[in-house]
Coordinates of C-alpha atoms in Angstrom, one line a residue:
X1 CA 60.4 -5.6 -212.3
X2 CA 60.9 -2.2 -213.9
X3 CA 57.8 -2.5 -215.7
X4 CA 56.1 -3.9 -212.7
X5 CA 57.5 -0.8 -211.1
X6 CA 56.3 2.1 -213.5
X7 CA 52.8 0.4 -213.8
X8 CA 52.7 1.2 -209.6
X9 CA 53.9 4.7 -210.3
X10 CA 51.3 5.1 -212.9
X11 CA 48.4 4.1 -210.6
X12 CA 49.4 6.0 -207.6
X13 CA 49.8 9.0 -209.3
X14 CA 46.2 8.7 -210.6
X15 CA 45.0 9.1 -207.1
X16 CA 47.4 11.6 -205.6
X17 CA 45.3 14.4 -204.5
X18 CA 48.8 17.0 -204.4
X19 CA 50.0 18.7 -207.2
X20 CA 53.2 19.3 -206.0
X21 CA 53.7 15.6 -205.1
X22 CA 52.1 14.4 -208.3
X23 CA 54.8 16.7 -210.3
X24 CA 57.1 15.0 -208.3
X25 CA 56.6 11.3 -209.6
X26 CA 55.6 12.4 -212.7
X27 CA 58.9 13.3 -213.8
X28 CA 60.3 10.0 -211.9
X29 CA 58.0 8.4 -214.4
X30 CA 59.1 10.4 -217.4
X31 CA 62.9 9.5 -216.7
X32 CA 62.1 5.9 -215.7
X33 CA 64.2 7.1 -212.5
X34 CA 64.3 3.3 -211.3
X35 CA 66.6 4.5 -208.6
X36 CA 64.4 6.8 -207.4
X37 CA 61.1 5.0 -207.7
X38 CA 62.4 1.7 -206.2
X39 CA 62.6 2.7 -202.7
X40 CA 59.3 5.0 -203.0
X41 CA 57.4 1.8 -204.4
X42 CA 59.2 -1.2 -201.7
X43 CA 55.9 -1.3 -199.6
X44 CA 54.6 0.6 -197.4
X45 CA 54.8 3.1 -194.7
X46 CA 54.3 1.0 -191.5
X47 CA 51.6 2.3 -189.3
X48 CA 52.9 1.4 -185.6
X49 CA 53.4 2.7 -182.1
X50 CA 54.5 6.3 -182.8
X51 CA 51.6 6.3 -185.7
X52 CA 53.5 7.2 -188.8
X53 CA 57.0 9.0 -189.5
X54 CA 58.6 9.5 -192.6
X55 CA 60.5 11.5 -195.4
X56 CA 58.1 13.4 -197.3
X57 CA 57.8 13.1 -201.0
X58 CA 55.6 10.9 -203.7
X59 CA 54.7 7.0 -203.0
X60 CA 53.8 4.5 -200.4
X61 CA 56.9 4.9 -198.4
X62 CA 56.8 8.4 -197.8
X63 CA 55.0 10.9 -195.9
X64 CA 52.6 12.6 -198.3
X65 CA 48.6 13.6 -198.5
X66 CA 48.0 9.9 -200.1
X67 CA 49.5 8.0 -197.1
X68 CA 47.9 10.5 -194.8
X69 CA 44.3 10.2 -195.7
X70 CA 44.2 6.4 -195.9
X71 CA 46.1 6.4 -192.1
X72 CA 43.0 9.0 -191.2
X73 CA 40.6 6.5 -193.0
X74 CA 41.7 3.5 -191.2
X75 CA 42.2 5.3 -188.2
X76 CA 38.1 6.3 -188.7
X77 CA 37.4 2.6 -189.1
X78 CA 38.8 1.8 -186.1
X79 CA 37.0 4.2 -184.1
X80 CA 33.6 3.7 -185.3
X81 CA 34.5 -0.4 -184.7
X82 CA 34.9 0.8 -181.2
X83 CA 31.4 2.4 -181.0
X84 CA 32.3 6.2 -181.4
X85 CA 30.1 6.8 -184.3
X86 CA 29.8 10.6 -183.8
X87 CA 33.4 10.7 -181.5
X88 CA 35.4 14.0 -181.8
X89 CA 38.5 13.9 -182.9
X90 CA 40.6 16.6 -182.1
X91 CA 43.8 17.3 -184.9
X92 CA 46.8 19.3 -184.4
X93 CA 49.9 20.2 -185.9
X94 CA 53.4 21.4 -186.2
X95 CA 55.2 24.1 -188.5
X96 CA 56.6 21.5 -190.9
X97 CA 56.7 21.5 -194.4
X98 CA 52.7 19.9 -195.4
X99 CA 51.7 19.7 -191.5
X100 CA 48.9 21.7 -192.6
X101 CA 47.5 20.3 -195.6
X102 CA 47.7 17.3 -193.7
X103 CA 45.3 18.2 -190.6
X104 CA 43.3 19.6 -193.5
X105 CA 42.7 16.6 -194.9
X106 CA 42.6 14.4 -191.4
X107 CA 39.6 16.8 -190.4
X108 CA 37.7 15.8 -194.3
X109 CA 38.2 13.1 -193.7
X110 CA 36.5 12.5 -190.1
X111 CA 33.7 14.8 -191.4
X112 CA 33.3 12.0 -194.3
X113 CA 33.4 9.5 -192.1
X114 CA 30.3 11.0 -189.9
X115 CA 33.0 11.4 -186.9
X116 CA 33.0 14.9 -185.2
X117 CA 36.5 16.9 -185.7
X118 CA 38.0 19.6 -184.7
X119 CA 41.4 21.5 -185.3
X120 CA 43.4 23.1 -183.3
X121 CA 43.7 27.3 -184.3
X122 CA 47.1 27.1 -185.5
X123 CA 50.7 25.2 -185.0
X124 CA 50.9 24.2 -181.7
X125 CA 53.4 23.0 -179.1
X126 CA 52.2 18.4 -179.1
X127 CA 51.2 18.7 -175.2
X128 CA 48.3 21.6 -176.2
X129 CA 46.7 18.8 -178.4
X130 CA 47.6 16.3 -175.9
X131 CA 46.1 17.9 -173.4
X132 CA 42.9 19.4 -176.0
X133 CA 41.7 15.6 -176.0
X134 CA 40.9 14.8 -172.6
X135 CA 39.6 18.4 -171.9
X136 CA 37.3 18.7 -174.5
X137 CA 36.6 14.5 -174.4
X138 CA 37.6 13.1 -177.5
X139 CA 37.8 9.8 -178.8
X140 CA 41.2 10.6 -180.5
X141 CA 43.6 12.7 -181.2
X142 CA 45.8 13.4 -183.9
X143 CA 48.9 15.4 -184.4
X144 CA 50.9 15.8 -187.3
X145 CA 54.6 16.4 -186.6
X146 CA 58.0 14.7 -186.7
X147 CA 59.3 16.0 -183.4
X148 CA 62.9 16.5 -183.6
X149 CA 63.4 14.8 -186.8
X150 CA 65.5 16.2 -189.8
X151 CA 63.5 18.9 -192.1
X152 CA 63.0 16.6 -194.5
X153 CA 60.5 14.2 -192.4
X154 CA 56.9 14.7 -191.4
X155 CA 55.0 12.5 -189.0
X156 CA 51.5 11.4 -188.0
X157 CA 51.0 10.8 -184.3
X158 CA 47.8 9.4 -182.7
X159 CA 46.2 9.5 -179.3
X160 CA 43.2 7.9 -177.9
X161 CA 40.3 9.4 -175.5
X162 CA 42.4 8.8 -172.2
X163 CA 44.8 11.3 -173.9
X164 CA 48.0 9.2 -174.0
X165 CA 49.3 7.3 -177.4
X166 CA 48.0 4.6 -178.8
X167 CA 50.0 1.0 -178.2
X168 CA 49.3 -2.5 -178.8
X169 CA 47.0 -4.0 -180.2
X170 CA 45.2 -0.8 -181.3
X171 CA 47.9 0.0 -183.3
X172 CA 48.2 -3.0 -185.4
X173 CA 44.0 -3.0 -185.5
X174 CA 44.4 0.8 -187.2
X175 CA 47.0 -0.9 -189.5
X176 CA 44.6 -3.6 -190.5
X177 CA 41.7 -0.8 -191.4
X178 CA 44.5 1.4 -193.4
X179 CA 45.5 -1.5 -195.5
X180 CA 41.5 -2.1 -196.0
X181 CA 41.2 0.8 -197.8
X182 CA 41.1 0.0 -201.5
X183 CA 41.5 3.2 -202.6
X184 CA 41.2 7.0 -202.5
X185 CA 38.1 7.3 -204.3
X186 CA 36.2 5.0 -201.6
X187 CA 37.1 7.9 -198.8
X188 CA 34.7 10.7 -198.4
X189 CA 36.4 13.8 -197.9
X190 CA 34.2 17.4 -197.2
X191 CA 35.2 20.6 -198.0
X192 CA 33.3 21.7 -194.9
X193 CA 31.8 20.6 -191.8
X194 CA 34.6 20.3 -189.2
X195 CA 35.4 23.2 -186.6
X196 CA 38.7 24.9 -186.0
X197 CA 38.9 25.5 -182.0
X198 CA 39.6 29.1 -181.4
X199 CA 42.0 30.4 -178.3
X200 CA 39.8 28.9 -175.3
X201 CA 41.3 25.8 -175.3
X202 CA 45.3 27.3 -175.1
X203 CA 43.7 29.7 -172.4
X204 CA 43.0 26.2 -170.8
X205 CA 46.1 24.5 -171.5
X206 CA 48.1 27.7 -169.7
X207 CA 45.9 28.1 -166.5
X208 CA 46.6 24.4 -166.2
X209 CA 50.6 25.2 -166.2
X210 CA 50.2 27.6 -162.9
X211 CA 49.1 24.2 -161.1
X212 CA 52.6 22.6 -161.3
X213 CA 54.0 25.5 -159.8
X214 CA 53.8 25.9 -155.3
X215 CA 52.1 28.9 -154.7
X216 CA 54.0 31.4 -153.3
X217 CA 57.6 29.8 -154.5
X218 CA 60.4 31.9 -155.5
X219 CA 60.0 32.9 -159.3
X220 CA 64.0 34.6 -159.7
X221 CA 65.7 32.1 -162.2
X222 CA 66.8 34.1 -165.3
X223 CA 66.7 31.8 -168.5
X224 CA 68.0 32.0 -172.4
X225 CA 65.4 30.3 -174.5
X226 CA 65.4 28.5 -177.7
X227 CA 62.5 26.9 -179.8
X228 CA 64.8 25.3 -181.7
X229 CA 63.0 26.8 -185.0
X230 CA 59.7 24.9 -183.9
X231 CA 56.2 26.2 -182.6
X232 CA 57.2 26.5 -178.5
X233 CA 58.1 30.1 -177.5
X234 CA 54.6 31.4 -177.6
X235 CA 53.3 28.8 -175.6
X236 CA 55.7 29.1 -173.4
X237 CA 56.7 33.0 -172.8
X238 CA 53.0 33.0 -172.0
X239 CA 53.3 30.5 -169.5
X240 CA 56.2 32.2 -168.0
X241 CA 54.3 35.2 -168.0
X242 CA 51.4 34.1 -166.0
X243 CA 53.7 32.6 -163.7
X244 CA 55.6 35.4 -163.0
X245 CA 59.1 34.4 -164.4
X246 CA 61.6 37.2 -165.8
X247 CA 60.8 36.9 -169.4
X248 CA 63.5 34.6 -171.1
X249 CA 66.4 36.3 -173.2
X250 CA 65.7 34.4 -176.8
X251 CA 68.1 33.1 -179.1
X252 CA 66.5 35.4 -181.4
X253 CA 68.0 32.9 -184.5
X254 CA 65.8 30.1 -183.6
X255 CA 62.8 31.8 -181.6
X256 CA 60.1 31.6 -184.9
X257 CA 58.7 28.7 -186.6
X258 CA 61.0 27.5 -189.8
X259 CA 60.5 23.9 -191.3
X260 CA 63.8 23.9 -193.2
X261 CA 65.9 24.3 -189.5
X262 CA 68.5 26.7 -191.1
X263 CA 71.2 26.8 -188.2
X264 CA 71.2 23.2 -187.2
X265 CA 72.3 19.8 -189.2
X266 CA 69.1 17.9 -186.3
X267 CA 66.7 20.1 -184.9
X268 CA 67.2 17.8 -181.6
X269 CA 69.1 19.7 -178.2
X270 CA 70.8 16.7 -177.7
X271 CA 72.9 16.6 -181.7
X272 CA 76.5 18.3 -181.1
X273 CA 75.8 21.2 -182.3
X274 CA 72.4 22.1 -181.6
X275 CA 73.1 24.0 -178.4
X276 CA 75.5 26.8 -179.7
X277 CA 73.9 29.4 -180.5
X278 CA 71.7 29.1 -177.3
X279 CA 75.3 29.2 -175.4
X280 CA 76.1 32.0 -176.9
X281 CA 73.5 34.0 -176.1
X282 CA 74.0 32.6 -172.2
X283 CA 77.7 33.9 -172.7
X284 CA 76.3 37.0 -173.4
X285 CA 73.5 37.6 -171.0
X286 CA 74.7 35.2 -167.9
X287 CA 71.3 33.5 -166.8
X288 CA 71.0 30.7 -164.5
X289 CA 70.1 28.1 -166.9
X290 CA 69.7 27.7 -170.5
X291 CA 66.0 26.1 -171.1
X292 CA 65.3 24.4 -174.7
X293 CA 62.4 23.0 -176.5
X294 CA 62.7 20.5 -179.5
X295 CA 60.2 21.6 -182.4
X296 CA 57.0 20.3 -181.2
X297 CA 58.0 21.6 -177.6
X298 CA 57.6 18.3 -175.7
X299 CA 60.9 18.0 -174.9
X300 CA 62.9 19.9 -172.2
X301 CA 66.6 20.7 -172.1
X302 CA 68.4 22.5 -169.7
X303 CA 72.0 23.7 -169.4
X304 CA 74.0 25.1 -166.6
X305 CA 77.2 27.0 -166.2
X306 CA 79.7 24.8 -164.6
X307 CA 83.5 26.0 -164.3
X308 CA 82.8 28.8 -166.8
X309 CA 81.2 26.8 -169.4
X310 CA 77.6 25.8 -170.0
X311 CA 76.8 21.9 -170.4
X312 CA 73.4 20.2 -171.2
X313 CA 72.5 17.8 -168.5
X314 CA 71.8 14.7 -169.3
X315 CA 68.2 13.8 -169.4
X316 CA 68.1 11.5 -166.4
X317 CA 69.9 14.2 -164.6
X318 CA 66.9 16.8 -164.9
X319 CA 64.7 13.7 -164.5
X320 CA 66.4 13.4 -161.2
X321 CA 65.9 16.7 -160.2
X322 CA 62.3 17.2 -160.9
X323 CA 61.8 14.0 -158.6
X324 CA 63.8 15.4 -156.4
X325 CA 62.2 19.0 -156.2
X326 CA 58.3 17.0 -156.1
X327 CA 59.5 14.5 -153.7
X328 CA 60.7 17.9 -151.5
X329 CA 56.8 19.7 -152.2
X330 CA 55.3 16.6 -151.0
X331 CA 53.7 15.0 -154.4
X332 CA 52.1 11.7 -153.6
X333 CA 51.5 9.0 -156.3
X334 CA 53.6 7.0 -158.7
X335 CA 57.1 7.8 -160.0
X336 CA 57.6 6.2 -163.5
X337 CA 60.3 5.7 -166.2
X338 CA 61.4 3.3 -169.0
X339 CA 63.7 0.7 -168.5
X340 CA 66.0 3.4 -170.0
X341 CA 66.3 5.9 -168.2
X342 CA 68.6 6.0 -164.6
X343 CA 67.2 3.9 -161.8
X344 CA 68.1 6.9 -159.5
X345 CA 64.3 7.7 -159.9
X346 CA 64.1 4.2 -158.0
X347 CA 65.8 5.0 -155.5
X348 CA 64.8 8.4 -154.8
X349 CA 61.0 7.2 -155.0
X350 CA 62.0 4.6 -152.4
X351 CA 63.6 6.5 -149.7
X352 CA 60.5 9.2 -150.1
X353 CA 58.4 5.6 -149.7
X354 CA 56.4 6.4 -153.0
X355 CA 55.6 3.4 -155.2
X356 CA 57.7 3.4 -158.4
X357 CA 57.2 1.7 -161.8
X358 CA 59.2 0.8 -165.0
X359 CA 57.8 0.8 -168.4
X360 CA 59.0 -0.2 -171.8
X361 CA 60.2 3.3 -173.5
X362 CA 58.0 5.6 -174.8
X363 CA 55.6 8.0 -173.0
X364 CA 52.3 5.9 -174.7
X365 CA 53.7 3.3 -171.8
X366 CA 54.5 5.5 -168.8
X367 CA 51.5 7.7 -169.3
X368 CA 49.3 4.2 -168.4
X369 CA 51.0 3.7 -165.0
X370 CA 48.3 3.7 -162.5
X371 CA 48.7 6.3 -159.8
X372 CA 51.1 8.1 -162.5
X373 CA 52.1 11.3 -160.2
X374 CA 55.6 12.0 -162.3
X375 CA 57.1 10.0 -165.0
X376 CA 60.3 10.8 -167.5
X377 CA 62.4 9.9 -170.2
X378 CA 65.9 10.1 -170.5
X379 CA 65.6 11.5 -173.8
X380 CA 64.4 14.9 -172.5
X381 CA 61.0 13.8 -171.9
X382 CA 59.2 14.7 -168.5
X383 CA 55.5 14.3 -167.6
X384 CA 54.9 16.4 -164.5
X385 CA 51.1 17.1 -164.8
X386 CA 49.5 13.5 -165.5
X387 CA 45.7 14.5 -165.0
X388 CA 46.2 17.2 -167.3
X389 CA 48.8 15.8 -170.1
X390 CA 49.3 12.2 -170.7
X391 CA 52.7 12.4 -172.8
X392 CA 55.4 14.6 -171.7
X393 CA 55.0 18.2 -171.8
X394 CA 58.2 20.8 -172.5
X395 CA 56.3 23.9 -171.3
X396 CA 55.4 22.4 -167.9
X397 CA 58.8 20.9 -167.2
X398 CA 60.5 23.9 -167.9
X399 CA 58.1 26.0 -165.7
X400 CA 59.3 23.3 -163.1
X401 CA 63.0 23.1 -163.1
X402 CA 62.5 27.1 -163.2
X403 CA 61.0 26.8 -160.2
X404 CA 63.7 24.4 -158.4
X405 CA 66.3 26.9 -159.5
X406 CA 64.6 30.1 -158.2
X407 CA 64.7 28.2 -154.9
X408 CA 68.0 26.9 -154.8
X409 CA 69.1 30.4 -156.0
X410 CA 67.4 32.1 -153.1
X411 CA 69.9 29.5 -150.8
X412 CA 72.4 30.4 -152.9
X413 CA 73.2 27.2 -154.5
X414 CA 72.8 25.4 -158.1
X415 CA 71.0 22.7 -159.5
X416 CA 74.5 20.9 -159.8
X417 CA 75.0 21.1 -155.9
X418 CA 71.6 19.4 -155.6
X419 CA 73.1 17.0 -157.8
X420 CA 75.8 16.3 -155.9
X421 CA 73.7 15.9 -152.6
X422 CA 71.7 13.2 -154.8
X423 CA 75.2 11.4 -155.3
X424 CA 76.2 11.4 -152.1
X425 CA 73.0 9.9 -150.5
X426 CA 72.2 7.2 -153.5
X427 CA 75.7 6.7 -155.4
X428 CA 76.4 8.6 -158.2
X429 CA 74.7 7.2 -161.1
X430 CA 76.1 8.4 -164.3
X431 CA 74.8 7.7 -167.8
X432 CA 76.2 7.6 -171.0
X433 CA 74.6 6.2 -174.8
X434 CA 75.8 4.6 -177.6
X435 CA 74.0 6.1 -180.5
X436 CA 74.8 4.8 -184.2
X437 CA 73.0 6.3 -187.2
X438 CA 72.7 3.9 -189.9
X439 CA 72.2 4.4 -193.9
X440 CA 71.0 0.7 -194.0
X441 CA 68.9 -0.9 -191.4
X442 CA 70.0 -3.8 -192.3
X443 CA 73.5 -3.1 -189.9
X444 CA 70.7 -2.7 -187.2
X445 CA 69.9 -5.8 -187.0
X446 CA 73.4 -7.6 -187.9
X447 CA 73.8 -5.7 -184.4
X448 CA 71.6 -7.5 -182.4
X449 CA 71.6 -10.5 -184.1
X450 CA 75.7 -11.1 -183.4
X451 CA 74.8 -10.1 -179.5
X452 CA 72.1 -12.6 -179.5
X453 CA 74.3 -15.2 -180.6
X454 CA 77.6 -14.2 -179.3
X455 CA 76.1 -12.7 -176.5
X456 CA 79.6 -10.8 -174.4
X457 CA 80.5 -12.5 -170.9
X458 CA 81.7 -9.5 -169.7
X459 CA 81.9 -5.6 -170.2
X460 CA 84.9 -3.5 -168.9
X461 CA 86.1 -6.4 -167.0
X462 CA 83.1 -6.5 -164.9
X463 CA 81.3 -10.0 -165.3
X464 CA 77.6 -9.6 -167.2
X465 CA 75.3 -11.0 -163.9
X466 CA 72.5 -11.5 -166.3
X467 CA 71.8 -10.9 -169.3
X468 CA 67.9 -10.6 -170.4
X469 CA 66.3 -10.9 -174.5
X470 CA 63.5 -8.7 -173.9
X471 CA 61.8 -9.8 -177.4
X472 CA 59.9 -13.2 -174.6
X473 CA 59.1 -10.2 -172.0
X474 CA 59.7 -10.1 -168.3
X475 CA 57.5 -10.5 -165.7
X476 CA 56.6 -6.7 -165.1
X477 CA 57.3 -5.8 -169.4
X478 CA 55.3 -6.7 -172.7
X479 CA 57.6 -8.3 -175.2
X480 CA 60.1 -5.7 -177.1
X481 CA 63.2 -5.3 -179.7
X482 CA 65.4 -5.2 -176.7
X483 CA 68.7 -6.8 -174.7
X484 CA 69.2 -5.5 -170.9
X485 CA 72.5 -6.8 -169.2
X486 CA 73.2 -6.3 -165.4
X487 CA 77.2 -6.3 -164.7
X488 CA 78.3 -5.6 -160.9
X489 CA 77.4 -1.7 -160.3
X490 CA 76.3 -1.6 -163.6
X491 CA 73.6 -1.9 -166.8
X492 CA 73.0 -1.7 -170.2
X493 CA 70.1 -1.7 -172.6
X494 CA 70.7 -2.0 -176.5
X495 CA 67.7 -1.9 -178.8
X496 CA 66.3 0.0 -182.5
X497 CA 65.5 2.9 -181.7
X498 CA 61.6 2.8 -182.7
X499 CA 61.6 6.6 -184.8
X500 CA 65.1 6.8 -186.4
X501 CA 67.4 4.5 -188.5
X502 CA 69.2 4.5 -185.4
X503 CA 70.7 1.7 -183.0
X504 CA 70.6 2.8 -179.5
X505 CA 72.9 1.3 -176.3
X506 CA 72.2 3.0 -172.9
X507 CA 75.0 2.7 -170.3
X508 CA 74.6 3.3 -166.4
X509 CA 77.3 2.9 -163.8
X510 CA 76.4 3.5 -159.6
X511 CA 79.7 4.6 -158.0
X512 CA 79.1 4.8 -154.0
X513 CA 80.2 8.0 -152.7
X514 CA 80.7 8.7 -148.7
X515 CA 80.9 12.7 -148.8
X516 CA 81.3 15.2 -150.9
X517 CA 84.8 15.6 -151.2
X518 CA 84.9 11.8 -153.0
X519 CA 82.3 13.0 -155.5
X520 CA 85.7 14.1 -158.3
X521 CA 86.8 10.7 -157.9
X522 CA 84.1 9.0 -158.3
X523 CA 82.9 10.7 -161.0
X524 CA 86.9 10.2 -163.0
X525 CA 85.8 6.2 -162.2
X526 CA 82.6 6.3 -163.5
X527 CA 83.7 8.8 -166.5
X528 CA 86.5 5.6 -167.5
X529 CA 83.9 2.8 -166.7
X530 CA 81.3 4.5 -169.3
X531 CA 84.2 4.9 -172.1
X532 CA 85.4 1.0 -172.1
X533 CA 81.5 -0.3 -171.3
X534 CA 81.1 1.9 -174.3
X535 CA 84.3 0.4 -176.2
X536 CA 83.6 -3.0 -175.7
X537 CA 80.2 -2.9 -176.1
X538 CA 81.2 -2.0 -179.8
X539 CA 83.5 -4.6 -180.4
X540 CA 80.7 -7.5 -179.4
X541 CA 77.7 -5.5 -181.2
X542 CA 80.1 -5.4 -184.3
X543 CA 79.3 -1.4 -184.9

């Protein structure tokens, strides 16, 4: 085994173009680091619905320029096997460590392969490239960035020419052509010979963001902004600019790309934590809302001041709200979410008679809905311009739950006092998750195997009315890692989470509420409901 093990080392450093990678596992080598190498050399980085995402460092399962330029080579394959011969591929990328060097060598090798490529000018917010693919008509898109992963991760994320994420099967037909590649040598990589875009096509992307805005709608809301260390506030100050928003105060700490995250442990809005220094500066300044980007800037969080203190709001509550505030302008088409988020988008899309869809999660499902007019995630993901980006978009989202506030500010009200109208006319429906981060994936799927076989009768002493194994599918979903249980005036969801070693339980509870003054009872029921849903659903998952 250890032999067997070195041998491996020794022939993967023979083709690693990287010097700093090939130090790396030289010295592994040298030191017979067994403990080290082991887990480099236990197979191979899977390529599957969110493309590739990994820690970066030396070997097959990490994110480095090796595992990069055979994902581009198979990903070539593919498209060729789908008669684009001379497609473009458009490639962007994030601030992370290698991001770079890694669009570098995606762009060689398309030009190799006799595809057309192009790069984006510099890091860019995921909805520019996103949205690059369908206006210049691409085949594919690529774009290198972990999201809101830890520093230490780099990812590989791929779109096809209807701009929206790849899903099955052309995922595991990209897999097949990257594990055809025999080896480095066989891939053709240019020095020269793709283009890199100049500023036209972020002109484009930002005289797109105007059109999610009413014309003529109140543009007051003052905002604190954070980029979270990642490649937004550009993008979006400029947007904000053209739109005629006060310029954002900036949480000046986190305002400029930095790939090693210095002032939080998870460059995510959503990690305790994350938000503090952005709540500072609101302390300071006193906007209406705190706005937040994740590193790539396709997330959206807000905050808002309530008694004296600012609180996030919960994904499906912003999802809410933008339905809401389209719903209110008149948007026609389909509302969409996964079977994650809140089903107040249901309801609210039912009342406004608009047809409403669910998905499995992941934008690369909800971007596919036919008729897609809005679609959201509850983890900070909304799509509110579907003919122009097919994945959610932070920048547009933001410009639009600016806009809802500059209205409800000119009434003198809040976005939590539209919350509380929403409660009152469709129950409130609060949410809560169950998020475990695991060393070993191994306690992932002890987790789901005990509820599969012990499956629990009852949650917080209301009786389970059906319990589903998403893995055979439903009628309306494709098959999925997944368990949905309906109680009486409430649901949950457990399932891997499909980017992180993490195991993920959503909770939902719809308390009824006659007027407003029952809304602080209501929520104290729901608030107790959540926490022993939340406890039990522990005990019977065994985490």
């Amino acid at each position: 085994m250890h032999d067997d093990l070195i041998t491996r080392a020794k022939a993967w450093l023979e083709e690693d173009p990287d010097p700093e990678t090939r130090a790396e596992l030289a010295k592994l080598i040298e030191a017979a680091d067994v403990t080290e190498l082991a887990p480099r050399f236990s197979g191979t980085l899977q390529f599957g619905t969110a493309g590739l995402r990994g820690e970066l460092g030396a070997g097959p399962m990490r994110m480095n320029r090796t595992v990069v330029i055979r994902a581009a080579a198979g990903l070539a394959a593919y498209l060729k096997s789908q008669g684009h011969t001379d497609g473009l591929v458009v490639i962007g990328y994030d601030a992370r460590h290698k991001s770079e060097d890694f669009a570098r060598d995606t762009a060689a090798v398309m030009t190799g392969a006799g595809l057309r490529a192009a790069v984006l000018p510099r890091p860019l917010p995921t909805p520019v490239l996103a949205y690059a693919i369908r206006h210049l008509g691409a085949a594919a898109g690529v774009e290198v960035t972990a999201s809101h992963n830890p520093p230490r991760d780099n990812g590989y994320k791929v779109y096809l020419g209807d701009g929206s994420q790849i899903v099955p099967p052309a995922d595991a037909d990209i897999a097949a052509e990257i594990d055809a590649v025999r080896s480095l040598n066989d891939v053709p990589r240019p020095d020269s010979g793709w283009e890199t875009l100049d500023e036209s096509v972020l002109d484009a992307y930002l005289a797109r963001t105007d059109e999610v805005l009413a014309a003529g709608s109140p543009r007051t809301a003052r905002t604190v902004y954070t980029a979270m260390h990642g490649v937004g506030k550009d993008v979006l100050l400029a947007a904000f600019e053209r739109a005629g928003f006060p310029a954002p105060a900036l949480v000046a700490e986190q305002a400029d790309p930095d790939p090693d995250f210095p002032t939080v442990a998870f460059p995510n809005p959503e990690e305790p934590g994350a938000m503090d220094l952005a709540f500072a500066k609101a302390r300071e300044t006193d906007p209406d809302l705190v706005i937040a980007n994740d590193p790539d800037a396709d997330r959206c969080a807000v905050a808002v001041k309530e008694n004296d203190e600012w609180r996030m709001l919960r994904g499906d509550e912003v999802g809410a709200l933008l339905a809401a505030h389209l719903v209110n302008r008149g948007a026609r088409g389909t509302f969409a979410e996964s079977i994650v988020s809140s089903s107040l988008l249901g309801r609210i899309a039912e009342k406004a008679g608009l047809p409403y869809e669910e998905t499995l999660t992941g934008f690369k499902w909800i971007a596919r809905v036919d008729g897609l007019r809005y679609g959201y995630e509850e983890a900070l993901g909304y799509c509110v311009d579907p003919e122009g980006v097919r994945d959610k978009d932070g920048i547009t989202a933001a410009l639009l739950i600016i806009e809802l506030a500059s209205a409800l500010k000119e009434q003198g009200r809040t976005l939590l006092d539209l919350l509380d109208d929403l409660a009152v006319e469709h129950g409130l429906h609060a949410t809560d998750q169950l998020s475990v981060r695991v060393e070993d994936l191994s306690v992932i799927a002890d987790a789901m195997r005990r509820l599969r076989e012990q499956p629990p009768t009852e949650l917080a002493g209301l009786a389970i009315t059906r319990a589903e194994d998403l893995t055979r599918g439903t009628e309306t979903l494709p098959p999925t890692d997944g368990l949905r249980y309906a109680l009486e005036g409430a649901r949950v969801i457990v399932r891997p989470s499909g980017t992180e070693p993490k195991l993920k339980c959503y909770l939902e509870v719809v308390v009824p509420v006659a007027t407003h003054a029952d809304l602080p009872a209501a929520r104290a029921e729901a608030a107790g409901l959540l926490a022993t849903i939340k406890r039990d659903l522990s005990t019977a998952a065994g985490i």
